[in-house]
Amino acid sequence: MARPSRAMSLVAAVAAQWSSRVSSVELDPRGSFLHFALRERARRAPREFRDAAPGGPTARCYAVLVCGGDRVPQARLHRDLGDWLRDRLPAGCDPLPLSSYLPRVRDSLVRGYFLRDASVSGPPSLTEWVLRDLHREHRDALVMCSYRRRRKEEDEDGEDGEEDEEEDGSRWSQHLWSSPPEESQDKVQVHGSSRCLYVVPCEAPDYHPSVLNIANSDVFYSLAEACKVLEECRDIIPESRAVLQLVGQTAAARQSPGSPVVVIEGLDATGKTTLTQSLREALGASLLQSPPQCLSPWRARFDQEPPLIRRAFYAVGNYITARQMGQGASQAPVIVDRYWHSTAAYAIATAVSGPVSNLPPEGSELYLWPADLPQPSLVVLLTLDPQERRRRLQDRGQGQTNEEQQLDHNHLFRLRVEEAYRRIRGPVCVAVDAAPSADKVLQQVLLLIRDNCRS
Ligand SMILES: Nc1ncnc2c1ncn2[C@@H]1O[C@H](COP(=O)(O)OP(=O)(O)OP(=O)(O)O)[C@@H](O)[C@H]1O
Ligand SMILES: Nc1ccn([C@H]2C[C@H](O)[C@@H](COP(=O)(O)O)O2)c(=O)n1
């Protein structure tokens, strides 16, 4: 795994803020979460924590959080960490996505994994050995903690004011791993103070925890913010230099092009390519796409990267397309296959999991159009019922990107993308049912263009 380079400051800050932070463990991709907080006074762990934790006196849970170093290596470490843990941990100890954050504080989220270790051996169990190796290698980038069930005799009565009625106790404590990890004991040195914290119930957050960090990590609201990420990638992803060079070479976009610019949006296989080609012929228009053709050589490379980098690439692509739009529309109408709606909707829908109610609320600033990105005259959003879309995908029989495959298999993801599309504000956006014949869809969109666009 690649190592983030810079200092421990965030690691120390996260460790110092434990009693203000909330931890959210994603128990399954359908959006079931376990939320808990940490307090110095003894109290029962939330019922969901006790239900999720393994049984037995030696049972442990662990948290591994990525929070040291610069954001690009940090994002890549987080991506690699999941695979690394799945490869090495014993069967039954699956890493569950974990978020730690200060409630309602933007950009306070750090991510990692929560592990439930039901090993009968130890401690230290095989899981703990694996984690010790990891901690040794990434001490300046990872915060690691263990959680263990308290024995009845260890604690005095706590805030709950009752003795535990269960033999093994229903209180759980968190222990931050100090350096070196071999010194980790029941009460460890936590940046100078000896501290054991209790796992306690807390309120569920208003929205999915990832919403706190979407701005400028998943969705970029200016060209400068997206370029900043690619600048930070220069040394580790040399292709980002070529992309930055292309942005630099393209002439600045014109905010008010002469002829209409119409963007066609929709999930894959809703008929965007079919419609954009027919519109080109019908209107004598020029046809563009986002990401633009000139970025094609690097798209697959950036698709392998974690969201921070991948989304910055697509964001930059929109600005290059915008400049081409401005040039093209001085001569004829312009039709564009995907643009900002795709970039923002897929990014937001991937950042959060679970049902549509986990999305940032309608009206959130996260759905705002970037002030420096030219708006088209009209956006047409093609919608299609899932069965017909699947039929078209199968008929077409081409390879799909990972995200497309996910759309196909993950009903909730598809609903989130569609809803995020609808919530985005900016240019006029009209949803069109793409189920009728290709010609009927074309006629309907031509009418919309006539009614909504002035040349
Ligand atoms: N109105 C329509 N009725 C029936 N079939 C259609 C219609 N429009 C497109 N198709 C067919 O559906 C399939 C997907 O269409 P198309 O490639 O245009 O979708 P797309 O949205 O561009 O997909 P992607 O985003 O994955 O490139 C193709 O086989 C196409 O011939
Ligand atoms: N302007 C764009 C265009 C595409 N994307 C992303 C969103 C999906 O992951 C994928 C879909 O593109 P397709 O396979 O249909 O070419 O690309 C984006 O973020 N922004």
Short mmCIF file of C-alpha atoms and ligand atoms in Angstrom, two decimals:
data_model
loop_
_atom_site.label_atom_id
_atom_site.label_comp_id
_atom_site.label_asym_id
_atom_site.label_seq_id
_atom_site.Cartn_x
_atom_site.Cartn_y
_atom_site.Cartn_z
CA MET A 1 0.00 0.00 0.00
CA ALA A 2 1.15 3.55 -0.77
CA ARG A 3 2.07 5.63 2.31
CA PRO A 4 0.72 9.12 2.92
CA SER A 5 3.70 11.36 3.45
CA ARG A 6 2.87 14.12 5.90
CA ALA A 7 2.75 14.56 9.61
CA MET A 8 0.57 13.27 12.38
CA SER A 9 -1.45 16.43 12.98
CA LEU A 10 -4.82 15.04 11.90
CA VAL A 11 -4.17 11.73 13.64
CA ALA A 12 -3.56 13.62 16.87
CA ALA A 13 -6.56 15.90 16.32
CA VAL A 14 -8.93 12.98 15.76
CA ALA A 15 -7.63 11.19 18.83
CA ALA A 16 -8.02 14.30 20.96
CA GLN A 17 -11.64 14.82 19.84
CA TRP A 18 -13.01 11.36 20.59
CA SER A 19 -15.60 12.48 23.07
CA SER A 20 -17.11 14.94 20.56
CA ARG A 21 -17.06 12.54 17.63
CA VAL A 22 -19.70 10.13 16.42
CA SER A 23 -18.83 6.84 14.76
CA SER A 24 -21.13 5.33 12.15
CA VAL A 25 -20.62 1.76 10.99
CA GLU A 26 -22.32 0.71 7.77
CA LEU A 27 -23.71 -2.72 8.57
CA ASP A 28 -24.94 -3.39 5.03
CA PRO A 29 -25.17 -1.54 1.69
CA ARG A 30 -28.95 -1.14 2.07
CA GLY A 31 -28.18 1.61 4.55
CA SER A 32 -28.38 0.01 8.02
CA PHE A 33 -26.05 1.89 10.32
CA LEU A 34 -24.79 1.47 13.83
CA HIS A 35 -24.07 4.88 15.40
CA PHE A 36 -22.20 5.34 18.66
CA ALA A 37 -20.34 8.00 20.62
CA LEU A 38 -17.63 7.79 23.30
CA ARG A 39 -17.73 9.14 26.83
CA GLU A 40 -15.51 8.99 29.90
CA ARG A 41 -18.31 7.88 32.24
CA ALA A 42 -19.35 4.25 32.23
CA ARG A 43 -22.61 3.56 30.45
CA ARG A 44 -24.20 0.73 28.53
CA ALA A 45 -23.25 0.42 24.89
CA PRO A 46 -26.15 0.97 22.47
CA ARG A 47 -28.24 -2.12 21.83
CA GLU A 48 -27.18 -2.12 18.14
CA PHE A 49 -23.51 -2.20 19.15
CA ARG A 50 -24.09 -5.13 21.50
CA ASP A 51 -26.10 -6.96 18.85
CA ALA A 52 -23.45 -6.41 16.20
CA ALA A 53 -20.47 -7.27 18.43
CA PRO A 54 -19.33 -10.88 18.68
CA GLY A 55 -20.05 -12.80 21.88
CA GLY A 56 -17.61 -14.32 24.39
CA PRO A 57 -15.16 -12.85 26.90
CA THR A 58 -12.24 -12.51 24.46
CA ALA A 59 -14.32 -10.94 21.68
CA ARG A 60 -12.94 -7.69 20.30
CA CYS A 61 -13.92 -5.08 17.78
CA TYR A 62 -11.44 -2.77 16.08
CA ALA A 63 -11.50 0.53 14.26
CA VAL A 64 -8.96 1.56 11.63
CA LEU A 65 -9.30 5.17 10.48
CA VAL A 66 -7.28 6.84 7.72
CA CYS A 67 -6.53 10.36 8.82
CA GLY A 68 -2.91 11.36 8.51
CA GLY A 69 -1.10 12.91 5.57
CA ASP A 70 -2.12 14.77 2.43
CA ARG A 71 -5.56 14.12 0.95
CA VAL A 72 -4.44 12.40 -2.28
CA PRO A 73 -2.30 9.69 -0.64
CA GLN A 74 -4.93 9.49 2.10
CA ALA A 75 -7.67 8.75 -0.44
CA ARG A 76 -5.52 6.12 -2.11
CA LEU A 77 -4.60 4.53 1.21
CA HIS A 78 -8.30 4.29 2.08
CA ARG A 79 -9.02 2.63 -1.29
CA ASP A 80 -6.20 0.09 -0.78
CA LEU A 81 -6.96 -0.51 2.88
CA GLY A 82 -10.28 -2.27 2.24
CA ASP A 83 -8.66 -4.77 -0.18
CA TRP A 84 -5.65 -5.19 2.10
CA LEU A 85 -7.84 -6.04 5.11
CA ARG A 86 -10.09 -8.40 3.14
CA ASP A 87 -7.01 -10.26 1.85
CA ARG A 88 -5.38 -10.73 5.23
CA LEU A 89 -8.07 -10.94 7.89
CA PRO A 90 -9.37 -14.34 8.99
CA ALA A 91 -12.71 -15.56 7.66
CA GLY A 92 -15.70 -13.95 9.37
CA CYS A 93 -13.85 -10.74 10.17
CA ASP A 94 -15.11 -8.60 7.29
CA PRO A 95 -14.20 -4.91 7.30
CA LEU A 96 -17.32 -2.72 7.52
CA PRO A 97 -17.15 0.90 6.30
CA LEU A 98 -16.69 3.27 9.24
CA SER A 99 -17.07 7.05 9.40
CA SER A 100 -15.97 9.18 12.32
CA TYR A 101 -17.12 12.82 12.38
CA LEU A 102 -18.13 15.82 14.41
CA PRO A 103 -21.92 16.08 13.98
CA ARG A 104 -22.92 18.83 11.51
CA VAL A 105 -19.31 19.97 11.09
CA ARG A 106 -18.36 20.16 7.42
CA ASP A 107 -15.17 18.35 6.37
CA SER A 108 -14.80 16.70 9.77
CA LEU A 109 -15.33 13.17 8.41
CA VAL A 110 -12.56 10.60 8.43
CA ARG A 111 -13.10 7.13 7.01
CA GLY A 112 -11.93 3.67 7.72
CA TYR A 113 -13.17 0.23 8.69
CA PHE A 114 -14.76 -1.40 11.68
CA LEU A 115 -13.93 -5.03 12.40
CA ARG A 116 -15.73 -7.59 14.53
CA ASP A 117 -13.38 -10.28 15.68
CA ALA A 118 -15.01 -13.40 17.01
CA SER A 119 -11.72 -15.38 17.16
CA VAL A 120 -11.71 -17.86 20.02
CA SER A 121 -7.93 -17.56 20.47
CA GLY A 122 -6.16 -14.71 22.16
CA PRO A 123 -6.04 -11.86 22.61
CA PRO A 124 -3.93 -11.22 20.66
CA SER A 125 -5.91 -12.95 17.93
CA LEU A 126 -4.83 -13.41 14.34
CA THR A 127 -6.81 -10.25 13.55
CA GLU A 128 -4.81 -8.31 16.10
CA TRP A 129 -1.52 -9.54 14.65
CA VAL A 130 -2.61 -8.43 11.18
CA LEU A 131 -3.59 -5.01 12.55
CA ARG A 132 -0.32 -4.63 14.41
CA ASP A 133 1.57 -5.10 11.14
CA LEU A 134 -0.61 -2.51 9.53
CA HIS A 135 -0.13 -0.05 12.37
CA ARG A 136 3.63 -0.49 12.28
CA GLU A 137 3.69 0.34 8.58
CA HIS A 138 1.25 3.28 8.67
CA ARG A 139 1.60 4.70 12.14
CA ASP A 140 1.56 8.29 10.89
CA ALA A 141 -1.55 7.81 8.74
CA LEU A 142 -3.87 5.53 10.69
CA VAL A 143 -5.71 5.77 13.98
CA MET A 144 -6.37 2.32 15.42
CA CYS A 145 -8.50 1.35 18.41
CA SER A 146 -9.78 -1.80 19.98
CA TYR A 147 -13.12 -2.23 21.69
CA ARG A 148 -13.74 -4.78 24.40
CA ARG A 149 -16.56 -5.85 26.62
CA ARG A 150 -16.08 -4.73 30.23
CA ARG A 151 -16.05 -7.28 33.00
CA LYS A 152 -18.59 -6.66 35.73
CA GLU A 153 -16.01 -6.02 38.43
CA GLU A 154 -14.03 -3.48 36.38
CA ASP A 155 -16.46 -0.57 36.58
CA GLU A 156 -18.32 1.19 39.27
CA ASP A 157 -21.92 2.09 38.60
CA GLY A 158 -22.02 4.50 35.74
CA GLU A 159 -24.38 7.03 34.20
CA ASP A 160 -26.90 4.32 33.54
CA GLY A 161 -27.12 4.01 37.33
CA GLU A 162 -27.75 0.28 37.23
CA GLU A 163 -25.53 -2.67 37.58
CA ASP A 164 -25.29 -4.76 34.48
CA GLU A 165 -27.80 -7.46 34.52
CA GLU A 166 -25.80 -9.56 32.06
CA GLU A 167 -22.97 -11.77 33.24
CA ASP A 168 -20.40 -10.46 30.73
CA GLY A 169 -21.48 -6.87 31.01
CA SER A 170 -23.16 -4.67 28.48
CA ARG A 171 -20.58 -1.93 28.64
CA TRP A 172 -17.91 -1.70 25.98
CA SER A 173 -14.79 0.43 26.11
CA GLN A 174 -12.57 1.85 23.40
CA HIS A 175 -8.77 1.78 23.68
CA LEU A 176 -6.67 3.87 21.37
CA TRP A 177 -3.51 2.15 20.23
CA SER A 178 -0.43 3.98 21.29
CA SER A 179 2.94 3.60 19.62
CA PRO A 180 4.34 1.02 19.46
CA PRO A 181 1.16 -1.07 19.21
CA GLU A 182 2.66 -3.84 21.34
CA GLU A 183 2.21 -1.51 24.30
CA SER A 184 -1.53 -1.46 23.74
CA GLN A 185 -3.19 -2.51 26.95
CA ASP A 186 -6.44 -1.86 28.70
CA LYS A 187 -5.45 1.68 29.58
CA VAL A 188 -3.09 3.11 27.03
CA GLN A 189 -1.23 6.38 26.76
CA VAL A 190 -3.32 8.64 24.57
CA HIS A 191 -1.19 11.59 23.63
CA GLY A 192 -0.09 12.09 27.17
CA SER A 193 -3.21 11.12 29.10
CA SER A 194 -4.25 7.68 30.28
CA ARG A 195 -7.78 7.19 28.99
CA CYS A 196 -10.39 4.56 28.47
CA LEU A 197 -13.63 5.67 26.85
CA TYR A 198 -17.02 3.98 26.95
CA VAL A 199 -19.11 3.24 23.88
CA VAL A 200 -22.42 5.06 24.44
CA PRO A 201 -25.62 5.63 22.44
CA CYS A 202 -26.06 8.76 20.36
CA GLU A 203 -28.57 10.30 17.97
CA ALA A 204 -28.48 9.21 14.35
CA PRO A 205 -27.16 11.97 12.06
CA ASP A 206 -29.65 13.91 9.91
CA TYR A 207 -28.17 12.55 6.67
CA HIS A 208 -25.57 10.08 5.56
CA PRO A 209 -22.25 11.01 7.27
CA SER A 210 -20.48 11.34 3.89
CA VAL A 211 -22.62 14.39 3.12
CA LEU A 212 -20.30 16.36 5.44
CA ASN A 213 -17.35 15.93 3.08
CA ILE A 214 -18.94 15.94 -0.40
CA ALA A 215 -17.96 19.52 -1.31
CA ASN A 216 -14.56 19.54 -2.98
CA SER A 217 -13.92 15.88 -2.22
CA ASP A 218 -16.62 14.28 -4.39
CA VAL A 219 -18.12 17.27 -6.18
CA PHE A 220 -16.06 20.28 -7.24
CA TYR A 221 -17.71 23.67 -7.48
CA SER A 222 -15.00 25.48 -9.45
CA LEU A 223 -12.35 24.65 -12.00
CA ALA A 224 -9.67 25.83 -9.56
CA GLU A 225 -10.77 23.30 -6.90
CA ALA A 226 -10.74 20.39 -9.37
CA CYS A 227 -7.37 21.44 -10.81
CA LYS A 228 -5.93 21.64 -7.29
CA VAL A 229 -6.52 17.91 -6.85
CA LEU A 230 -4.88 17.10 -10.19
CA GLU A 231 -1.94 19.34 -9.24
CA GLU A 232 -1.56 17.31 -6.05
CA CYS A 233 -1.52 14.14 -8.19
CA ARG A 234 1.27 15.28 -10.52
CA ASP A 235 3.95 13.09 -8.98
CA ILE A 236 1.94 9.95 -8.33
CA ILE A 237 -0.25 10.02 -11.45
CA PRO A 238 1.86 11.51 -14.27
CA GLU A 239 -1.21 11.48 -16.57
CA SER A 240 -2.65 14.36 -14.53
CA ARG A 241 0.04 16.64 -16.03
CA ALA A 242 -1.30 15.96 -19.52
CA VAL A 243 -4.86 16.70 -18.37
CA LEU A 244 -3.78 19.96 -16.71
CA GLN A 245 -1.89 20.95 -19.82
CA LEU A 246 -5.04 20.42 -21.91
CA VAL A 247 -7.12 22.62 -19.60
CA GLY A 248 -4.44 25.29 -19.84
CA GLN A 249 -4.44 25.13 -23.65
CA THR A 250 -8.19 25.46 -24.18
CA ALA A 251 -9.54 28.96 -24.72
CA ALA A 252 -11.78 30.38 -21.99
CA ALA A 253 -15.49 29.55 -22.24
CA ARG A 254 -18.03 32.10 -23.41
CA GLN A 255 -20.92 32.45 -21.02
CA SER A 256 -23.55 33.30 -23.66
CA PRO A 257 -23.11 31.35 -26.87
CA GLY A 258 -25.16 32.37 -29.91
CA SER A 259 -27.07 29.15 -30.71
CA PRO A 260 -28.82 26.79 -28.28
CA VAL A 261 -26.76 24.30 -26.32
CA VAL A 262 -28.76 21.22 -25.34
CA VAL A 263 -27.41 18.62 -22.93
CA ILE A 264 -28.81 15.08 -22.98
CA GLU A 265 -28.55 13.28 -19.65
CA GLY A 266 -29.70 9.95 -18.26
CA LEU A 267 -28.48 6.63 -16.93
CA ASP A 268 -26.64 4.38 -19.34
CA ALA A 269 -28.74 2.75 -22.10
CA THR A 270 -31.56 5.27 -21.75
CA GLY A 271 -30.90 6.27 -25.37
CA LYS A 272 -28.57 9.29 -25.11
CA THR A 273 -26.32 8.31 -28.03
CA THR A 274 -29.28 7.43 -30.24
CA LEU A 275 -31.00 10.73 -29.47
CA THR A 276 -27.93 12.97 -29.71
CA GLN A 277 -27.12 11.59 -33.17
CA SER A 278 -30.69 12.11 -34.40
CA LEU A 279 -30.69 15.65 -32.99
CA ARG A 280 -27.45 16.41 -34.76
CA GLU A 281 -28.98 15.40 -38.08
CA ALA A 282 -32.32 17.09 -37.43
CA LEU A 283 -30.80 20.42 -36.33
CA GLY A 284 -27.54 20.46 -38.30
CA ALA A 285 -25.95 20.69 -34.86
CA SER A 286 -22.47 19.88 -33.70
CA LEU A 287 -22.16 17.04 -31.24
CA LEU A 288 -19.99 17.14 -28.12
CA GLN A 289 -19.57 14.93 -25.11
CA SER A 290 -18.27 15.15 -21.57
CA PRO A 291 -15.66 14.00 -20.83
CA PRO A 292 -14.45 15.38 -24.18
CA GLN A 293 -12.79 13.20 -26.81
CA CYS A 294 -9.39 14.75 -26.04
CA LEU A 295 -9.47 13.20 -22.53
CA SER A 296 -10.29 9.67 -23.78
CA PRO A 297 -6.69 8.38 -23.57
CA TRP A 298 -6.69 8.98 -19.81
CA ARG A 299 -10.24 8.17 -18.78
CA ALA A 300 -9.60 4.50 -17.94
CA ARG A 301 -6.58 5.52 -15.86
CA PHE A 302 -8.60 7.94 -13.74
CA ASP A 303 -11.51 5.52 -13.44
CA GLN A 304 -9.22 3.31 -11.29
CA GLU A 305 -8.61 6.08 -8.80
CA PRO A 306 -10.57 6.84 -5.62
CA PRO A 307 -13.49 9.33 -5.86
CA LEU A 308 -11.42 12.41 -4.94
CA ILE A 309 -9.20 12.00 -8.02
CA ARG A 310 -11.71 10.39 -10.37
CA ARG A 311 -14.33 13.09 -9.80
CA ALA A 312 -11.76 15.87 -10.22
CA PHE A 313 -10.93 14.39 -13.63
CA TYR A 314 -14.60 14.40 -14.74
CA ALA A 315 -15.08 17.91 -13.34
CA VAL A 316 -12.17 19.22 -15.39
CA GLY A 317 -13.64 17.41 -18.42
CA ASN A 318 -16.81 19.49 -18.10
CA TYR A 319 -14.83 22.74 -18.30
CA ILE A 320 -13.04 21.61 -21.46
CA THR A 321 -16.40 20.62 -22.99
CA ALA A 322 -17.81 24.00 -21.91
CA ARG A 323 -15.15 25.77 -23.90
CA GLN A 324 -15.89 23.63 -26.95
CA MET A 325 -19.59 24.40 -26.46
CA GLY A 326 -18.88 28.13 -26.52
CA GLN A 327 -16.87 27.82 -29.74
CA GLY A 328 -19.39 25.49 -31.44
CA ALA A 329 -22.47 27.50 -30.54
CA SER A 330 -21.17 30.59 -32.31
CA GLN A 331 -21.97 28.75 -35.57
CA ALA A 332 -24.76 26.22 -34.99
CA PRO A 333 -26.77 24.49 -32.23
CA VAL A 334 -24.73 22.22 -30.00
CA ILE A 335 -25.87 18.88 -28.57
CA VAL A 336 -23.88 17.52 -25.61
CA ASP A 337 -23.88 13.91 -24.37
CA ARG A 338 -23.61 14.17 -20.54
CA TYR A 339 -22.28 17.19 -18.62
CA TRP A 340 -22.39 18.52 -15.06
CA HIS A 341 -25.57 16.64 -14.01
CA SER A 342 -23.79 13.32 -14.59
CA THR A 343 -20.68 14.39 -12.72
CA ALA A 344 -22.55 15.66 -9.67
CA ALA A 345 -25.34 13.04 -9.55
CA TYR A 346 -23.06 10.00 -9.83
CA ALA A 347 -20.61 11.50 -7.33
CA ILE A 348 -23.27 12.26 -4.72
CA ALA A 349 -25.04 8.93 -5.23
CA THR A 350 -21.77 7.04 -4.78
CA ALA A 351 -20.65 9.01 -1.74
CA VAL A 352 -23.77 8.06 0.20
CA SER A 353 -25.19 4.58 0.54
CA GLY A 354 -28.66 3.27 1.34
CA PRO A 355 -32.04 4.78 0.47
CA VAL A 356 -32.77 8.08 -1.27
CA SER A 357 -33.52 9.63 2.14
CA ASN A 358 -29.76 9.47 2.87
CA LEU A 359 -29.03 11.97 0.08
CA PRO A 360 -28.32 15.61 0.92
CA PRO A 361 -31.77 17.23 1.30
CA GLU A 362 -33.51 18.88 -1.61
CA GLY A 363 -32.35 22.49 -1.76
CA SER A 364 -28.91 21.70 -0.33
CA GLU A 365 -26.08 23.83 -1.68
CA LEU A 366 -24.44 20.57 -2.81
CA TYR A 367 -26.87 20.56 -5.77
CA LEU A 368 -25.86 24.04 -6.92
CA TRP A 369 -24.38 24.58 -10.35
CA PRO A 370 -20.75 25.84 -10.21
CA ALA A 371 -20.68 29.61 -10.74
CA ASP A 372 -17.77 29.39 -13.22
CA LEU A 373 -19.26 26.60 -15.38
CA PRO A 374 -21.30 27.85 -18.36
CA GLN A 375 -24.90 26.62 -18.31
CA PRO A 376 -26.54 25.05 -21.36
CA SER A 377 -29.84 26.42 -22.69
CA LEU A 378 -31.66 23.19 -21.80
CA VAL A 379 -30.98 19.84 -20.13
CA VAL A 380 -33.07 16.84 -21.21
CA LEU A 381 -33.06 14.01 -18.69
CA LEU A 382 -34.04 10.70 -20.29
CA THR A 383 -35.85 8.39 -17.88
CA LEU A 384 -36.67 4.75 -18.43
CA ASP A 385 -38.21 2.04 -16.33
CA PRO A 386 -35.56 -0.35 -14.97
CA GLN A 387 -36.80 -3.43 -16.84
CA GLU A 388 -36.71 -1.73 -20.24
CA ARG A 389 -33.29 -0.26 -19.48
CA ARG A 390 -31.96 -3.72 -18.58
CA ARG A 391 -33.46 -5.13 -21.79
CA ARG A 392 -31.67 -2.46 -23.83
CA LEU A 393 -28.41 -3.11 -22.01
CA GLN A 394 -28.67 -6.82 -22.74
CA ASP A 395 -29.56 -6.23 -26.40
CA ARG A 396 -26.60 -3.94 -26.79
CA GLY A 397 -24.33 -6.55 -25.21
CA GLN A 398 -21.32 -4.22 -24.74
CA GLY A 399 -19.00 -4.08 -21.75
CA GLN A 400 -20.09 -1.86 -18.88
CA THR A 401 -18.03 0.33 -16.57
CA ASN A 402 -17.99 -0.65 -12.89
CA GLU A 403 -20.42 2.10 -12.09
CA GLU A 404 -22.77 0.92 -14.84
CA GLN A 405 -22.62 -2.64 -13.49
CA GLN A 406 -23.38 -1.28 -10.06
CA LEU A 407 -26.40 0.56 -11.45
CA ASP A 408 -27.60 -2.66 -12.94
CA HIS A 409 -27.22 -4.67 -9.75
CA ASN A 410 -27.97 -2.06 -7.17
CA HIS A 411 -31.50 -0.81 -7.22
CA LEU A 412 -30.87 1.76 -4.48
CA PHE A 413 -27.87 3.24 -6.25
CA ARG A 414 -29.96 3.77 -9.37
CA LEU A 415 -32.70 5.49 -7.37
CA ARG A 416 -30.13 7.76 -5.73
CA VAL A 417 -28.58 8.76 -9.06
CA GLU A 418 -32.02 9.50 -10.55
CA GLU A 419 -33.09 11.55 -7.55
CA ALA A 420 -29.80 13.47 -7.43
CA TYR A 421 -30.26 14.29 -11.14
CA ARG A 422 -33.67 15.77 -10.31
CA ARG A 423 -32.41 17.81 -7.36
CA ILE A 424 -29.61 19.57 -9.22
CA ARG A 425 -30.38 23.23 -9.78
CA GLY A 426 -29.19 25.51 -12.57
CA PRO A 427 -30.35 25.38 -16.19
CA VAL A 428 -33.87 24.30 -17.16
CA CYS A 429 -33.98 20.50 -16.87
CA VAL A 430 -36.89 18.54 -18.33
CA ALA A 431 -37.38 14.80 -17.78
CA VAL A 432 -38.50 12.89 -20.85
CA ASP A 433 -39.82 9.34 -20.83
CA ALA A 434 -37.47 7.46 -23.17
CA ALA A 435 -39.71 4.37 -23.49
CA PRO A 436 -41.48 5.35 -26.76
CA SER A 437 -39.81 4.69 -30.12
CA ALA A 438 -36.58 6.55 -30.91
CA ASP A 439 -38.45 8.73 -33.40
CA LYS A 440 -41.17 9.70 -30.93
CA VAL A 441 -38.53 10.65 -28.33
CA LEU A 442 -36.77 12.74 -30.95
CA GLN A 443 -39.96 14.60 -31.89
CA GLN A 444 -40.73 15.34 -28.27
CA VAL A 445 -37.25 16.70 -27.61
CA LEU A 446 -37.38 18.85 -30.77
CA LEU A 447 -40.56 20.43 -29.41
CA LEU A 448 -38.88 21.06 -26.06
CA ILE A 449 -35.95 22.73 -27.77
CA ARG A 450 -38.30 24.91 -29.80
CA ASP A 451 -40.18 25.94 -26.64
CA ASN A 452 -37.22 26.47 -24.32
CA CYS A 453 -34.33 27.70 -26.44
CA ARG A 454 -33.89 30.90 -28.34
CA SER A 455 -31.23 31.12 -31.02
N1 LIG B 1 -36.32 4.90 -27.98
C1 LIG B 1 -35.75 3.70 -28.08
N2 LIG B 1 -36.48 2.58 -28.15
C2 LIG B 1 -35.90 1.36 -28.18
N3 LIG B 1 -34.59 1.15 -28.16
C3 LIG B 1 -33.79 2.21 -28.06
C4 LIG B 1 -34.31 3.55 -28.01
N4 LIG B 1 -33.29 4.41 -27.91
C5 LIG B 1 -32.16 3.67 -27.89
N5 LIG B 1 -32.46 2.34 -27.99
C6 LIG B 1 -31.51 1.21 -27.98
O1 LIG B 1 -31.09 1.05 -26.62
C7 LIG B 1 -29.69 0.78 -26.55
C8 LIG B 1 -29.00 1.88 -25.73
O2 LIG B 1 -29.12 3.11 -26.41
P1 LIG B 1 -27.95 4.18 -26.40
O3 LIG B 1 -26.63 3.53 -26.71
O4 LIG B 1 -28.38 5.28 -27.31
O5 LIG B 1 -27.98 4.60 -24.87
P2 LIG B 1 -26.97 5.55 -24.05
O6 LIG B 1 -27.83 6.26 -23.08
O7 LIG B 1 -26.15 6.37 -24.97
O8 LIG B 1 -26.05 4.51 -23.30
P3 LIG B 1 -24.59 4.78 -22.64
O9 LIG B 1 -24.71 5.94 -21.70
O10 LIG B 1 -24.30 3.53 -21.91
O11 LIG B 1 -23.64 5.05 -23.78
C9 LIG B 1 -29.20 0.71 -27.99
O12 LIG B 1 -29.18 -0.64 -28.38
C10 LIG B 1 -30.25 1.50 -28.76
O13 LIG B 1 -30.36 1.04 -30.11
N1 LIG B 2 -19.71 14.42 -17.49
C1 LIG B 2 -19.57 13.19 -16.94
C2 LIG B 2 -19.73 12.04 -17.69
C3 LIG B 2 -19.61 10.81 -17.10
N2 LIG B 2 -19.31 10.72 -15.78
C4 LIG B 2 -19.15 9.40 -15.12
C5 LIG B 2 -20.38 8.93 -14.39
C6 LIG B 2 -20.36 7.46 -14.61
O1 LIG B 2 -19.45 6.88 -13.70
C7 LIG B 2 -19.78 7.27 -15.99
C8 LIG B 2 -20.85 7.19 -17.04
O2 LIG B 2 -20.36 7.52 -18.30
P1 LIG B 2 -20.58 6.58 -19.61
O3 LIG B 2 -20.06 5.24 -19.22
O4 LIG B 2 -22.04 6.56 -19.90
O5 LIG B 2 -19.77 7.24 -20.68
O6 LIG B 2 -18.92 8.41 -16.14
C9 LIG B 2 -19.15 11.87 -15.06
O7 LIG B 2 -18.87 11.79 -13.84
N3 LIG B 2 -19.28 13.08 -15.65
#
